[in-house]
Amino acid sequence: MQGRSPQLSMELNRLLLLTSFLLHVEEGHASPTRLVCDNRLIQKYIGEAKDMEKRAGQCQELRTLSCPMVLPVVGVNLQQWKSKSNETKRREILCDLVLLVRAAAGAQGQVTQECVARQLSQLYQHANSFLLLLQTFSWEAGPWEPGCSPHSTEQTHVTAIFLTYRQLVQGKLRFFFHDLAKDLCKQGQGGGRDPQCGAQ
């Protein structure tokens, strides 16, 4: 049998990325639509980001890194943010996540303390999962290429990686999912229940 068509290959690649994400997500039955439409899930990830930052800060003998890590500047100007298209927002967050994943991986190679290494490993997995997920959302044809140069800063403190990740999840990612929910959830939920109804 001849090779698959490029379009079919692209769809299969997206399916693999999505499956990968769902395997990493602790909520085994989570789906991209559920993640966007059920506000409790993003709140869960914000809580986990805060916990990782807190636990890393409690580790003994936190030393500065010998090689500085390049981290994205993830602050949000809400007025500017609202004026951007969903595709622009998605690409911006993808750029931030690429830098975060690289920084976490680079820092893991420099730390020897088990306490910090464990938190860095968890952050790497979470950031990489979001990276995979956002690659499945696209409003433009063709695969995403990480050819971007976001605002960045060099940091030698490990805690800066956790702070940046928490700010990204709490800020841009939460706002992005909120924006997507306006369209996605009306279509996907139809006459179904509102995910926030019945929340404890």
Coordinates of C-alpha atoms in Angstrom, one line a residue:
M1 CA 0.0 0.0 0.0
Q2 CA 1.3 3.5 -1.0
G3 CA 2.2 6.0 1.7
R4 CA -0.4 8.1 3.5
S5 CA -1.5 11.5 2.1
P6 CA 0.1 14.5 3.8
Q7 CA -3.3 15.6 5.2
L8 CA -4.0 12.2 6.8
S9 CA -0.5 12.1 8.3
M10 CA -1.0 15.6 9.8
E11 CA -4.3 14.5 11.3
L12 CA -2.7 11.3 12.7
N13 CA 0.1 13.4 14.2
R14 CA -2.4 15.7 15.9
L15 CA -4.2 12.7 17.3
L16 CA -1.0 11.3 18.7
L17 CA -0.2 14.6 20.3
L18 CA -3.6 14.8 21.8
T19 CA -3.4 11.2 23.1
S20 CA 0.0 12.0 24.6
F21 CA -1.5 15.0 26.4
L22 CA -4.5 13.0 27.8
L23 CA -2.1 10.3 29.1
H24 CA -0.2 13.0 31.0
V25 CA -3.3 14.7 32.5
E26 CA -4.2 13.1 35.8
E27 CA -7.9 13.4 34.9
G28 CA -8.0 10.5 32.6
H29 CA -11.4 11.4 31.1
A30 CA -10.4 15.0 30.4
S31 CA -10.8 16.3 26.8
P32 CA -9.7 19.6 25.2
T33 CA -13.3 20.7 25.1
R34 CA -13.8 19.8 28.8
L35 CA -10.5 21.5 29.7
V36 CA -11.8 24.7 28.0
C37 CA -15.4 24.5 29.1
D38 CA -15.1 23.2 32.7
N39 CA -13.5 26.1 34.6
R40 CA -12.7 23.8 37.5
L41 CA -9.9 22.1 35.5
I42 CA -7.9 25.2 34.8
Q43 CA -8.3 26.2 38.4
K44 CA -6.9 22.7 39.3
Y45 CA -3.8 23.4 37.2
I46 CA -3.4 26.9 38.7
G47 CA -3.5 25.3 42.2
E48 CA -0.9 22.7 41.1
A49 CA 1.4 25.5 39.7
K50 CA 1.1 27.3 43.1
D51 CA 1.9 24.1 45.0
M52 CA 5.0 23.4 42.8
E53 CA 6.2 27.0 43.4
K54 CA 5.6 26.7 47.1
R55 CA 7.3 23.3 47.5
A56 CA 10.3 24.4 45.4
G57 CA 10.7 27.5 47.6
Q58 CA 10.8 25.2 50.7
C59 CA 13.6 23.1 49.4
Q60 CA 16.8 23.5 51.4
E61 CA 20.0 25.0 49.9
L62 CA 18.5 26.6 46.8
R63 CA 21.5 27.6 44.9
T64 CA 21.7 29.9 41.8
L65 CA 22.3 28.2 38.5
S66 CA 25.7 28.3 36.9
C67 CA 24.2 28.8 33.5
P68 CA 21.3 31.3 33.3
M69 CA 18.0 30.1 31.9
V70 CA 16.1 32.1 29.3
L71 CA 12.5 32.6 30.5
P72 CA 9.6 34.3 28.7
V73 CA 8.2 37.5 30.1
V74 CA 4.5 36.5 30.6
G75 CA 2.9 39.6 31.9
V76 CA -0.4 40.5 30.2
N77 CA -1.8 43.9 29.2
L78 CA -5.5 43.0 29.1
Q79 CA -6.4 45.7 26.6
Q80 CA -3.8 44.5 24.1
W81 CA -4.7 40.9 24.8
K82 CA -8.4 41.4 24.0
S83 CA -7.4 43.0 20.6
K84 CA -5.5 39.8 19.5
S85 CA -7.0 36.9 17.5
N86 CA -7.2 33.5 19.1
E87 CA -4.5 32.2 16.7
T88 CA -2.2 35.0 17.8
K89 CA -2.8 34.3 21.4
R90 CA -2.2 30.6 20.9
R91 CA 1.1 31.2 19.1
E92 CA 2.2 33.6 21.8
I93 CA 1.5 31.1 24.6
L94 CA 3.2 28.3 22.5
C95 CA 6.4 30.5 22.3
D96 CA 6.3 31.0 26.1
L97 CA 5.8 27.3 26.8
V98 CA 8.7 26.4 24.5
L99 CA 11.1 28.6 26.5
L100 CA 9.7 27.3 29.8
V101 CA 10.1 23.6 28.8
R102 CA 13.7 24.3 27.7
A103 CA 14.4 26.2 30.9
A104 CA 13.1 23.4 33.0
A105 CA 15.1 20.8 31.1
G106 CA 18.2 22.9 31.3
A107 CA 17.8 23.6 35.1
Q108 CA 17.3 19.8 35.7
G109 CA 20.7 19.2 34.3
Q110 CA 22.3 21.7 36.7
V111 CA 20.6 20.9 40.0
T112 CA 21.7 18.0 42.2
Q113 CA 19.2 18.4 45.0
E114 CA 16.4 15.8 44.8
C115 CA 13.8 18.1 46.2
V116 CA 14.2 20.7 43.4
A117 CA 14.8 18.2 40.7
R118 CA 11.4 16.5 41.5
Q119 CA 9.5 19.8 41.2
L120 CA 11.3 20.7 38.0
S121 CA 10.4 17.3 36.5
Q122 CA 6.8 17.9 37.4
L123 CA 6.8 21.4 35.9
Y124 CA 8.4 20.1 32.7
Q125 CA 5.7 17.5 32.3
H126 CA 2.9 20.0 32.9
A127 CA 4.3 22.7 30.6
N128 CA 5.0 20.1 27.9
S129 CA 1.5 18.8 28.2
F130 CA 0.0 22.2 27.6
L131 CA 2.5 22.7 24.7
L132 CA 1.2 19.5 23.1
L133 CA -2.4 20.4 23.7
L134 CA -2.1 23.9 22.2
Q135 CA -0.6 22.4 19.1
T136 CA -3.9 20.6 18.4
F137 CA -5.8 23.9 18.4
S138 CA -5.2 25.7 15.2
W139 CA -7.1 28.1 13.0
E140 CA -4.5 28.0 10.2
A141 CA -3.5 25.2 7.9
G142 CA -0.1 23.5 8.3
P143 CA 1.9 22.4 11.3
W144 CA 3.1 24.9 13.9
E145 CA 6.7 26.0 13.7
P146 CA 8.3 27.5 16.8
G147 CA 9.9 30.3 14.8
C148 CA 9.1 33.0 17.4
S149 CA 11.1 35.4 19.6
P150 CA 9.0 36.3 22.6
H151 CA 10.0 38.9 25.2
S152 CA 12.5 37.0 27.4
T153 CA 14.8 37.5 30.3
E154 CA 17.8 35.5 31.7
Q155 CA 17.5 34.2 35.3
T156 CA 19.8 32.2 37.5
H157 CA 17.3 31.5 40.3
V158 CA 15.5 28.2 40.0
T159 CA 12.4 29.7 41.7
A160 CA 12.0 32.1 38.7
I161 CA 11.0 29.1 36.5
F162 CA 8.2 28.2 38.9
L163 CA 7.0 31.8 39.2
T164 CA 6.9 32.2 35.4
Y165 CA 5.0 29.0 34.9
R166 CA 2.5 29.9 37.6
Q167 CA 2.0 33.4 36.1
L168 CA 1.5 31.9 32.6
V169 CA -1.1 29.4 33.7
Q170 CA -2.9 32.0 35.9
G171 CA -2.7 34.6 33.2
K172 CA -2.5 34.0 29.5
L173 CA -3.6 30.3 29.6
R174 CA -6.6 31.0 31.8
F175 CA -7.6 34.0 29.6
F176 CA -7.1 32.0 26.4
F177 CA -9.3 29.1 27.6
H178 CA -11.9 31.6 28.7
D179 CA -11.9 33.2 25.2
L180 CA -12.2 29.8 23.5
A181 CA -15.1 28.8 25.9
K182 CA -17.2 31.6 24.4
D183 CA -17.5 29.7 21.1
L184 CA -16.5 26.2 21.9
C185 CA -18.8 25.6 24.8
K186 CA -21.9 26.9 23.1
Q187 CA -21.4 24.4 20.3
G188 CA -20.1 21.5 22.3
Q189 CA -22.5 21.7 25.2
G190 CA -25.7 22.3 23.2
G191 CA -28.6 21.7 25.5
G192 CA -26.3 19.9 27.9
R193 CA -25.5 21.0 31.4
D194 CA -23.3 24.0 32.2
P195 CA -20.0 22.6 33.7
Q196 CA -20.2 25.2 36.4
C197 CA -23.7 24.3 37.4
G198 CA -23.7 21.8 40.3
A199 CA -20.1 22.8 41.1
Q200 CA -19.5 22.3 44.9

